[in-house]
Amino acid sequence: MSRPEEQVVLAEHPLPETPRGEGDEEARVARRERLRLLSRSKTFLAGALVFGVFVFCAIFGEAVVPYDPLGSPTDILNKLEAPSSSHYFGTDQLGRDVFSRVVVGARDILVVALAATLLGTVLGAAIGLVTGYFRGLVDDVLMRIVDAFLAIPLVILATVALVALGPSKVTLVVVIGIVFAPIIARTVRAAVLSERELEYVQAARLRNEHAPYIMFAEILPNVTAPIVVEFTVRLGYAIFAIATLTFLGFGVQPPSPDWGLQIKENYVILNGGYWWPTLFPALAIAALVISINLITDGISRVFER
Amino acid sequence: MIIFVAAQLLPGDVGRAILGPFAAQSSVDQLNEELGTNRSIVVQYGDWVGGVLQGDLGDSYAFSRPVGDLLWPALKNSAKLALLAFVIVVPIGILGGVAAALKEGRLRDRVISIGGLSATAIPEFVWAVLGIMIFGVWLGVLPTTAQAPQDAGFFTQVKYLLLPALCLVFVLFGYIARMARAGTIESLDADYTRTAYLKGLPRRTVIRRHVLRNSLLPTIAVVATQVGYLFGGLVAIELIFNYNGLGQLIYRAAQRQDFPLLLSATLVVGVVYLVATLIADVLYSLLNPRIRLASSES
């Protein structure tokens, strides 16, 4: 019966509000400082610019491209045309315009990668917070699962899962999200372990706050930096994995103009000298992952100082 | 544990997957009966684990041969390719990392770090098609398949494997260089390095005898963990270069829903990873006098 009493006492003598107010102010200053540093980082800006172009392609691509990326019945008449002013990147084996397909192809990979990484980050952050805060048995079990996941390469693990569940965008998102979750959880857990010993967490406990409140309202805002960095790192890996899986035929399915699929359909005719249907999607993948890496580099430099 | 996860994901109807969508249901049922795939998942899993423990990996559905007969030659081929990639990437990666660390924060460091990370982030199959395009088709200096002719000599084999190995090199370079860089920066800051400078040793000697010896230890551990990831990359590489390795085997098994083969191949990848990690641990303690001495005392 002592607990309600404590609450009453606390209510009569409310804790001074100033420390939290100051904390908010500090956080705002820190956030502004980070943004200022980011806006000065050349690598971050270059990455953001390229990434922005791809996001634009993904959203408005269909409206701006000169041809239908899925092709039209008469396309077959001008198949495998070399790049020219009417087809900037040439045409593929079915006569479809490679430029239009590369532009619109940004959509599937970006949507799937962002969704998968978001799922993995939300799951992973939640697991990391809970295990880091409570520790104990759940913690041990989780770490063993992470070890098991790390022993098998992501692409092979995802291949097994996709073969069993049947390839589709949703399975791709779920499989990659679930594989990422424990890895992200480990990073978040490490951050939580050092946070939970700090005075503000003890203060919250003394205020008799619920565990979920302490985890999500007190600790979570203080571990956002590693979560943001982890998100951008994983986004790069997600694109790597999705492109590879799609190339192998276990990811996004035809007739989507996905880049991995375009390479899969066209690399066999490289030897015949038809390089354009392969080169341009390959360069698109390269540009996208490099841009994400530049963003990651900029963000981790600013957040991990 | 891993096997269990994989076993949970057992593909639906194996008989249907082998015979194709047009086969009669009766023949599908008959095949399932023969293969034992109409039993419950738990029974099949128990059977399989029992077999593995006795050294029997079971028969492949798709190839109608014992899984072991398919696995070992493939593993040998993949090992050749992986070995060549490592022989190339380890010295280059370490050199790059150390070169970057010695100029920390300067242009050379930024170029190597960002270049390495970008090379690492680009999927192997993208490097592969770019490599085929440049070296195979435009320059015509390297073969675009990896399978050397029968009875080819050592150098011919290397020539055929060079392009696929280079693709793996690009992907691995970033990791190894990053670790070598971090290790070197750490030991450059260490007290013993300052002492070495203060006692008047030339920079060259300090770096060789004091910095490198300490900084390269963590790199070894990373090289070992990359052995596991390498096999993920091999799936796409071996497919593109039409090389009969473990990666291609996994790809075919996945395509045909050949459950015993897929499971065993995944198991082999896991075992290779564990062995590599073990070797790294042993090497680490052999090379690090602090661990070696500590364990011999106790």
XYZ file of C-alpha atoms in Angstrom:
603
model
C 0.000 0.000 0.000
C 2.983 2.281 0.105
C 2.937 3.047 -3.581
C -0.263 5.112 -3.834
C 0.988 7.100 -0.857
C 4.203 7.883 -2.632
C 2.248 9.103 -5.600
C 0.219 11.389 -3.432
C 3.363 12.800 -1.896
C 4.844 13.353 -5.306
C 1.685 15.070 -6.464
C 1.810 17.467 -3.546
C 5.421 18.294 -4.191
C 5.762 18.150 -7.955
C 9.291 17.772 -9.216
C 10.697 21.030 -10.525
C 9.905 21.291 -14.186
C 13.053 23.164 -15.116
C 15.443 20.224 -15.725
C 13.184 18.764 -18.404
C 12.537 22.164 -19.947
C 16.250 22.829 -20.141
C 16.772 19.373 -21.610
C 14.277 20.134 -24.371
C 16.011 23.407 -25.094
C 19.381 21.648 -25.239
C 17.988 18.999 -27.566
C 16.646 21.690 -29.864
C 20.007 23.447 -29.964
C 21.766 20.138 -30.616
C 19.347 19.340 -33.423
C 19.912 22.732 -35.042
C 23.670 22.269 -34.693
C 23.470 18.857 -36.380
C 21.440 20.239 -39.270
C 23.937 23.073 -39.688
C 26.849 20.612 -39.771
C 24.986 18.354 -42.212
C 24.283 21.260 -44.544
C 28.025 21.972 -44.632
C 29.077 18.374 -45.316
C 29.865 18.103 -49.011
C 29.552 14.321 -49.051
C 26.134 14.478 -47.395
C 24.869 17.123 -49.814
C 26.138 15.221 -52.854
C 24.509 12.034 -51.585
C 21.255 13.785 -50.737
C 21.149 15.395 -54.181
C 21.539 12.089 -56.044
C 19.135 10.334 -53.693
C 16.650 13.164 -54.221
C 16.804 12.647 -57.975
C 15.973 8.958 -57.515
C 13.106 9.775 -55.154
C 11.793 12.206 -57.774
C 12.051 9.446 -60.408
C 10.203 7.049 -58.131
C 7.321 9.462 -57.494
C 6.943 11.318 -60.785
C 8.858 8.991 -63.124
C 5.828 7.618 -64.905
C 4.602 11.122 -65.730
C 7.837 12.465 -67.190
C 9.304 9.547 -69.179
C 8.901 9.687 -72.972
C 7.711 6.053 -73.408
C 5.641 3.501 -71.491
C 8.187 1.576 -69.367
C 6.140 -1.602 -69.714
C 6.240 -1.281 -73.509
C 3.588 -1.225 -76.201
C 2.705 -3.837 -78.868
C 4.623 -2.063 -81.636
C 7.858 -1.792 -79.654
C 9.127 -5.146 -80.894
C 9.745 -3.568 -84.330
C 12.632 -1.485 -82.969
C 14.222 -3.916 -80.539
C 17.845 -3.540 -79.387
C 18.372 -0.121 -80.897
C 21.579 1.588 -79.795
C 21.290 4.798 -77.738
C 20.174 7.720 -79.896
C 18.302 10.999 -79.568
C 14.939 9.226 -79.738
C 15.969 6.529 -77.202
C 18.607 8.061 -74.899
C 19.622 4.697 -73.432
C 18.585 2.573 -76.449
C 15.925 -0.161 -76.421
C 15.915 -3.677 -74.938
C 15.144 -7.089 -76.431
C 11.426 -6.346 -76.518
C 11.978 -2.867 -77.955
C 11.127 -1.117 -74.690
C 12.800 2.239 -74.015
C 15.640 1.612 -71.517
C 15.683 5.239 -70.321
C 12.008 5.108 -69.340
C 12.528 1.764 -67.631
C 15.546 2.967 -65.649
C 13.689 6.091 -64.452
C 10.526 4.234 -63.408
C 12.599 1.323 -62.056
C 13.601 3.504 -59.104
C 10.148 3.043 -57.604
C 10.010 -0.639 -56.658
C 13.470 -0.867 -55.165
C 13.076 2.349 -53.145
C 9.633 1.459 -51.832
C 10.608 -2.107 -50.894
C 13.962 -1.073 -49.375
C 12.471 1.786 -47.342
C 9.569 -0.353 -46.121
C 11.871 -3.253 -45.177
C 14.354 -1.010 -43.387
C 11.572 0.838 -41.585
C 10.027 -2.452 -40.440
C 13.422 -3.736 -39.300
C 14.239 -0.494 -37.484
C 10.903 -0.236 -35.659
C 11.003 -3.907 -34.640
C 14.701 -3.761 -33.802
C 14.417 -0.550 -31.771
C 11.506 -1.977 -29.772
C 13.331 -5.248 -29.099
C 16.547 -3.413 -28.273
C 14.777 -1.100 -25.820
C 12.979 -3.929 -24.048
C 15.967 -6.272 -23.810
C 18.397 -3.518 -22.917
C 16.076 -2.194 -20.219
C 15.065 -5.513 -18.640
C 18.114 -7.606 -19.573
C 17.956 -11.193 -18.267
C 16.819 -14.260 -20.200
C 15.182 -12.508 -23.173
C 18.427 -10.651 -23.650
C 20.501 -13.842 -23.799
C 18.096 -15.552 -26.193
C 18.060 -12.532 -28.508
C 21.845 -12.401 -28.707
C 21.976 -16.088 -29.689
C 19.433 -15.411 -32.455
C 21.576 -12.557 -33.735
C 24.618 -14.849 -33.774
C 22.665 -17.461 -35.726
C 21.530 -14.877 -38.275
C 25.056 -13.602 -38.692
C 26.369 -17.080 -39.551
C 24.309 -17.251 -42.758
C 24.724 -14.525 -45.379
C 21.632 -12.342 -45.784
C 21.196 -13.231 -49.451
C 21.155 -16.986 -48.793
C 18.887 -16.663 -45.763
C 16.466 -14.513 -47.748
C 16.634 -16.915 -50.702
C 15.586 -19.846 -48.525
C 12.751 -17.808 -47.020
C 11.548 -16.412 -50.349
C 11.534 -19.838 -51.985
C 9.438 -21.171 -49.137
C 7.006 -18.245 -48.941
C 6.903 -17.407 -52.644
C 8.510 -14.274 -54.031
C 6.506 -11.054 -53.774
C 7.189 -7.509 -52.655
C 5.445 -8.062 -49.342
C 7.450 -11.204 -48.517
C 10.609 -9.345 -49.518
C 9.783 -6.541 -47.069
C 8.873 -8.942 -44.263
C 11.869 -11.255 -44.743
C 14.456 -8.472 -44.903
C 12.781 -6.554 -42.082
C 12.831 -9.612 -39.824
C 16.456 -10.414 -40.640
C 17.465 -6.813 -39.903
C 15.480 -6.512 -36.654
C 17.831 -8.478 -34.337
C 20.914 -6.805 -35.821
C 19.434 -3.345 -35.225
C 18.216 -4.507 -31.820
C 21.781 -5.265 -30.808
C 22.963 -1.741 -31.615
C 20.015 -0.151 -29.837
C 20.469 -2.471 -26.859
C 24.100 -1.407 -26.471
C 23.013 2.242 -26.385
C 20.198 1.496 -23.922
C 22.557 -0.367 -21.583
C 24.592 2.764 -21.003
C 21.521 5.069 -20.893
C 19.638 3.082 -18.273
C 22.313 3.762 -15.652
C 21.998 7.539 -16.043
C 20.345 9.782 -13.474
C 17.355 10.809 -15.545
C 16.271 7.172 -15.812
C 16.679 6.696 -12.068
C 14.692 9.879 -11.521
C 11.902 8.534 -13.725
C 11.910 5.293 -11.754
C 11.707 7.212 -8.492
C 8.757 9.136 -9.921
C 7.204 5.672 -10.202
C 6.754 5.873 -13.974
C 5.692 2.734 -15.836
C 8.429 0.762 -17.578
C 6.968 1.379 -21.074
C 6.883 5.108 -20.352
C 10.521 5.097 -19.232
C 11.609 3.077 -22.255
C 9.719 4.939 -24.944
C 9.346 8.447 -23.564
C 12.581 8.811 -21.590
C 15.226 6.530 -23.109
C 14.062 6.417 -26.740
C 14.620 10.152 -27.459
C 18.154 9.789 -26.125
C 19.095 6.858 -28.341
C 17.767 8.306 -31.605
C 21.283 9.043 -32.872
C 22.378 5.379 -33.144
C 18.936 4.460 -34.505
C 19.143 7.069 -37.276
C 22.679 5.997 -38.192
C 21.663 2.331 -38.137
C 18.654 3.107 -40.354
C 20.776 4.664 -43.092
C 23.377 1.883 -42.901
C 20.679 -0.795 -43.161
C 18.981 1.039 -46.037
C 22.179 0.565 -48.033
C 22.294 -3.142 -47.173
C 18.588 -3.509 -48.000
C 19.096 -2.122 -51.492
C 22.122 -4.384 -51.931
C 20.089 -7.433 -50.900
C 16.924 -6.551 -52.827
C 18.841 -5.853 -56.025
C 20.716 -9.156 -55.697
C 17.590 -11.178 -54.865
C 15.673 -9.613 -57.732
C 18.566 -10.332 -60.056
C 18.430 -13.981 -58.952
C 14.688 -14.029 -59.669
C 13.519 -14.318 -56.051
C 12.569 -10.663 -55.562
C 10.438 -8.233 -57.537
C 8.778 -10.080 -60.421
C 8.411 -9.153 -64.117
C 7.156 -7.114 -65.875
C 8.262 -4.522 -63.285
C 11.025 -2.325 -64.733
C 13.174 -3.054 -61.662
C 16.905 -2.560 -62.268
C 17.932 -5.999 -60.995
C 15.361 -7.601 -63.302
C 16.562 -5.567 -66.288
C 20.110 -6.773 -65.718
C 18.902 -10.349 -65.269
C 16.999 -10.186 -68.563
C 19.794 -8.579 -70.543
C 23.227 -9.591 -69.255
C 23.283 -12.749 -71.366
C 23.388 -10.671 -74.566
C 26.407 -8.663 -73.379
C 28.616 -10.944 -75.448
C 26.667 -9.948 -78.535
C 27.741 -6.334 -77.994
C 24.367 -5.151 -76.652
C 25.669 -3.316 -73.601
C 23.079 -0.593 -73.135
C 20.160 -2.544 -71.624
C 22.590 -3.791 -68.913
C 24.901 -0.829 -68.359
C 22.302 1.812 -67.500
C 20.394 -0.119 -64.813
C 23.770 -1.237 -63.384
C 24.908 2.379 -63.161
C 21.582 3.312 -61.561
C 22.075 0.732 -58.790
C 25.664 1.895 -58.290
C 24.636 5.565 -58.115
C 21.820 4.837 -55.660
C 23.937 2.824 -53.203
C 26.802 5.311 -53.401
C 24.422 8.194 -52.681
C 23.073 6.361 -49.632
C 26.623 5.707 -48.481
C 27.510 9.377 -48.765
C 24.424 10.249 -46.727
C 25.338 7.615 -44.119
C 28.892 8.926 -43.959
C 27.661 12.490 -43.417
C 25.067 11.517 -40.807
C 27.359 9.263 -38.790
C 30.060 11.949 -38.739
C 27.603 14.463 -37.328
C 25.786 12.142 -34.912
C 28.711 10.202 -33.524
C 30.908 13.039 -32.383
C 18.914 -23.282 -34.737
C 19.505 -22.025 -38.263
C 18.488 -25.368 -39.677
C 15.366 -25.250 -37.597
C 14.453 -21.856 -39.004
C 15.037 -23.182 -42.498
C 13.040 -26.320 -41.791
C 10.096 -24.225 -40.656
C 10.080 -22.646 -44.067
C 9.688 -25.947 -45.889
C 8.319 -25.317 -49.381
C 4.732 -26.326 -50.023
C 4.376 -29.169 -52.485
C 7.667 -30.701 -53.536
C 6.202 -33.215 -55.979
C 4.315 -30.442 -57.748
C 7.467 -28.311 -57.928
C 9.460 -31.110 -59.597
C 6.847 -32.350 -62.050
C 5.572 -28.911 -63.036
C 2.079 -27.467 -63.117
C 0.736 -29.785 -65.833
C 1.396 -33.135 -64.165
C -1.550 -35.224 -63.002
C -2.348 -35.004 -59.312
C -1.983 -38.805 -58.992
C 1.636 -38.794 -60.191
C 2.369 -35.841 -57.911
C 1.014 -37.823 -54.972
C 3.026 -40.862 -55.979
C 6.267 -38.858 -56.154
C 5.572 -37.253 -52.797
C 5.074 -40.742 -51.376
C 8.430 -41.890 -52.794
C 10.306 -38.871 -51.521
C 8.598 -38.981 -48.158
C 7.525 -35.374 -48.532
C 3.900 -36.103 -47.669
C 4.835 -36.711 -44.048
C 4.604 -34.018 -41.417
C 7.351 -31.402 -41.178
C 8.443 -32.598 -37.760
C 8.984 -36.180 -38.942
C 10.969 -35.011 -41.990
C 13.065 -32.707 -39.872
C 13.827 -35.472 -37.363
C 14.775 -37.786 -40.216
C 17.064 -35.210 -41.742
C 18.871 -34.292 -38.517
C 19.337 -38.004 -37.754
C 20.860 -38.506 -41.206
C 23.192 -35.499 -40.915
C 24.508 -36.757 -37.590
C 25.407 -40.039 -39.300
C 27.086 -38.188 -42.155
C 24.203 -38.769 -44.581
C 22.847 -35.567 -46.072
C 20.036 -37.285 -47.944
C 19.195 -37.293 -51.663
C 18.583 -34.277 -53.828
C 15.009 -34.166 -55.186
C 15.915 -32.361 -58.362
C 19.127 -34.150 -59.307
C 18.206 -37.617 -57.931
C 21.681 -38.010 -56.471
C 23.035 -38.024 -52.921
C 23.450 -34.440 -51.725
C 27.011 -35.147 -50.611
C 28.102 -36.021 -54.178
C 26.878 -32.628 -55.356
C 28.132 -30.603 -52.405
C 31.797 -31.502 -52.121
C 32.968 -30.761 -55.700
C 30.972 -27.516 -55.578
C 32.542 -26.534 -52.273
C 36.003 -27.248 -53.692
C 35.342 -25.016 -56.709
C 33.962 -22.215 -54.572
C 36.952 -22.479 -52.234
C 39.305 -21.961 -55.192
C 37.462 -18.821 -56.229
C 37.247 -17.503 -52.677
C 40.927 -18.193 -52.048
C 41.978 -16.253 -55.128
C 39.768 -13.340 -54.069
C 41.319 -13.309 -50.596
C 44.874 -13.566 -51.883
C 44.206 -10.395 -53.873
C 42.060 -8.431 -51.448
C 43.821 -8.921 -48.109
C 47.117 -7.204 -49.022
C 45.370 -4.457 -51.007
C 42.789 -3.869 -48.295
C 45.377 -3.644 -45.530
C 47.616 -1.409 -47.615
C 44.697 0.877 -48.427
C 43.553 1.050 -44.820
C 47.020 1.821 -43.476
C 47.646 4.387 -46.213
C 44.375 6.102 -45.291
C 45.113 6.032 -41.549
C 48.539 7.642 -41.966
C 46.798 10.644 -43.556
C 43.739 10.645 -41.311
C 41.174 13.272 -42.252
C 43.080 14.404 -45.323
C 42.122 13.990 -48.955
C 43.810 10.586 -49.384
C 41.961 9.226 -46.366
C 38.607 10.537 -47.588
C 39.115 9.151 -51.091
C 40.108 5.687 -49.840
C 37.398 5.564 -47.160
C 34.505 6.756 -49.309
C 35.763 4.919 -52.386
C 36.111 1.710 -50.395
C 32.679 2.050 -48.820
C 31.082 2.756 -52.170
C 32.815 -0.226 -53.792
C 31.566 -2.371 -50.918
C 28.009 -1.137 -51.203
C 27.636 -2.012 -54.888
C 26.241 -5.541 -55.283
C 28.590 -8.188 -56.708
C 26.433 -8.854 -59.735
C 26.669 -5.192 -60.744
C 30.475 -5.388 -60.592
C 30.239 -8.643 -62.525
C 28.263 -7.233 -65.440
C 30.443 -4.116 -65.520
C 33.568 -6.322 -65.476
C 32.270 -8.558 -68.250
C 31.406 -5.490 -70.292
C 34.790 -3.803 -69.904
C 37.307 -6.651 -69.739
C 35.378 -9.383 -71.503
C 33.594 -7.641 -74.347
C 35.235 -4.242 -74.982
C 38.853 -5.100 -74.221
C 38.479 -8.821 -74.795
C 41.330 -9.670 -72.419
C 39.538 -11.956 -69.958
C 37.109 -14.845 -70.477
C 33.493 -14.145 -69.491
C 32.896 -17.598 -68.022
C 34.758 -18.901 -65.004
C 34.763 -22.603 -65.838
C 38.236 -23.334 -67.253
C 38.527 -26.087 -69.885
C 39.161 -29.599 -68.572
C 42.742 -30.327 -67.459
C 43.653 -26.639 -67.640
C 46.937 -25.652 -66.042
C 47.198 -23.502 -62.936
C 47.635 -20.203 -64.748
C 44.805 -20.846 -67.168
C 42.529 -21.582 -64.223
C 43.605 -18.369 -62.532
C 42.929 -16.439 -65.726
C 39.398 -17.805 -65.895
C 38.767 -17.066 -62.224
C 40.298 -13.589 -62.237
C 37.230 -11.610 -63.274
C 34.801 -13.243 -60.801
C 37.428 -12.953 -58.062
C 37.864 -9.246 -58.824
C 34.133 -8.665 -58.271
C 34.469 -10.173 -54.795
C 37.614 -8.099 -54.226
C 35.692 -4.878 -54.822
C 33.018 -5.836 -52.341
C 35.458 -7.002 -49.643
C 37.994 -4.193 -50.024
C 35.921 -1.629 -48.122
C 35.451 -3.800 -45.031
C 39.073 -4.822 -44.729
C 40.412 -1.333 -45.448
C 38.040 0.154 -42.875
C 39.201 -2.233 -40.156
C 42.873 -1.761 -41.005
C 42.333 1.995 -40.937
C 40.571 1.981 -37.567
C 43.216 -0.313 -36.039
C 46.079 1.789 -37.338
C 44.560 5.047 -36.114
C 44.086 3.530 -32.677
C 47.651 2.303 -32.365
C 49.031 5.570 -33.781
C 47.419 7.259 -30.767
C 48.701 4.693 -28.281
C 51.285 5.410 -25.607
C 53.745 2.844 -26.923
C 53.842 4.624 -30.265
C 54.604 7.915 -28.538
C 57.335 6.180 -26.541
C 58.820 4.734 -29.706
C 58.934 8.165 -31.311
C 60.370 9.711 -28.175
C 63.198 7.222 -27.959
C 64.246 8.471 -31.391
C 63.209 5.662 -33.717
C 62.688 6.735 -37.326
C 59.024 6.997 -38.460
C 59.400 4.045 -40.801
C 60.559 1.736 -37.997
C 57.899 2.956 -35.598
C 55.159 2.230 -38.109
C 56.477 -1.147 -39.131
C 57.447 -2.533 -35.749
C 55.051 -0.838 -33.364
C 51.984 0.417 -35.206
C 51.326 -2.268 -37.812
C 51.897 -5.209 -35.508
C 49.150 -3.993 -33.246
C 46.787 -2.559 -35.772
C 46.473 -5.595 -38.017
C 45.153 -7.931 -35.331
C 41.506 -6.822 -35.477
C 41.679 -6.966 -39.255
C 42.202 -10.724 -39.116
C 38.936 -11.188 -37.271
C 37.107 -9.183 -39.924
C 38.631 -11.188 -42.753
C 37.258 -14.331 -41.131
C 33.720 -12.996 -40.772
C 33.822 -11.952 -44.412
C 34.411 -15.574 -45.416
C 30.801 -16.242 -44.468
C 29.424 -13.250 -46.342
C 31.514 -14.187 -49.332
C 29.262 -17.170 -49.983
C 26.266 -14.869 -50.223
C 28.072 -13.034 -52.983
C 29.074 -16.256 -54.680
C 25.445 -17.078 -55.519
C 25.153 -14.221 -58.005
C 28.781 -14.355 -59.183
C 28.770 -18.069 -59.961
C 25.460 -17.733 -61.779
C 26.746 -14.943 -64.024
C 30.077 -16.589 -64.760
C 28.482 -20.027 -65.010
C 30.828 -21.570 -62.451
C 29.931 -24.864 -60.784
C 30.364 -23.834 -57.192
C 28.340 -23.864 -54.014
C 26.639 -20.572 -54.919
C 25.297 -21.912 -58.195
C 24.203 -25.091 -56.416
C 22.245 -23.040 -53.872
C 20.676 -21.050 -56.702
C 19.562 -24.170 -58.568
C 18.326 -25.847 -55.416
C 16.289 -22.743 -54.560
C 14.856 -22.517 -58.056
C 13.691 -26.136 -58.027
C 12.612 -26.104 -54.377
C 15.096 -28.907 -53.744
C 14.730 -28.857 -49.998
C 17.442 -31.338 -48.850
C 20.034 -29.800 -51.151
C 19.165 -26.226 -50.172
C 19.231 -27.067 -46.489
C 22.516 -28.960 -46.646
C 24.191 -26.261 -48.732
C 23.044 -23.604 -46.247
C 24.365 -25.790 -43.440
C 27.737 -26.031 -45.195
C 27.883 -22.230 -45.491
C 27.180 -21.952 -41.766
C 29.882 -24.503 -40.952
C 32.408 -22.713 -43.187
C 31.639 -19.495 -41.333
C 32.132 -21.169 -37.948
C 35.412 -22.796 -39.023
C 36.690 -19.480 -40.380
C 35.797 -17.729 -37.125
C 37.552 -20.468 -35.154
C 40.701 -20.205 -37.282
C 40.642 -16.437 -36.804
C 40.448 -16.867 -33.023
C 43.393 -19.274 -33.023
C 45.449 -17.024 -35.321
C 44.595 -14.030 -33.215
C 45.907 -15.633 -30.055
C 49.008 -16.936 -31.833
C 49.840 -13.491 -33.148
C 48.954 -11.551 -30.037
C 51.542 -12.132 -27.318
C 49.251 -10.631 -24.681
C 46.628 -13.351 -25.122
C 49.219 -16.079 -25.642
C 51.097 -15.240 -22.462
C 47.947 -14.771 -20.433
C 46.651 -18.212 -21.345
C 49.961 -20.007 -20.754
C 50.209 -18.508 -17.281
C 46.815 -19.762 -16.243
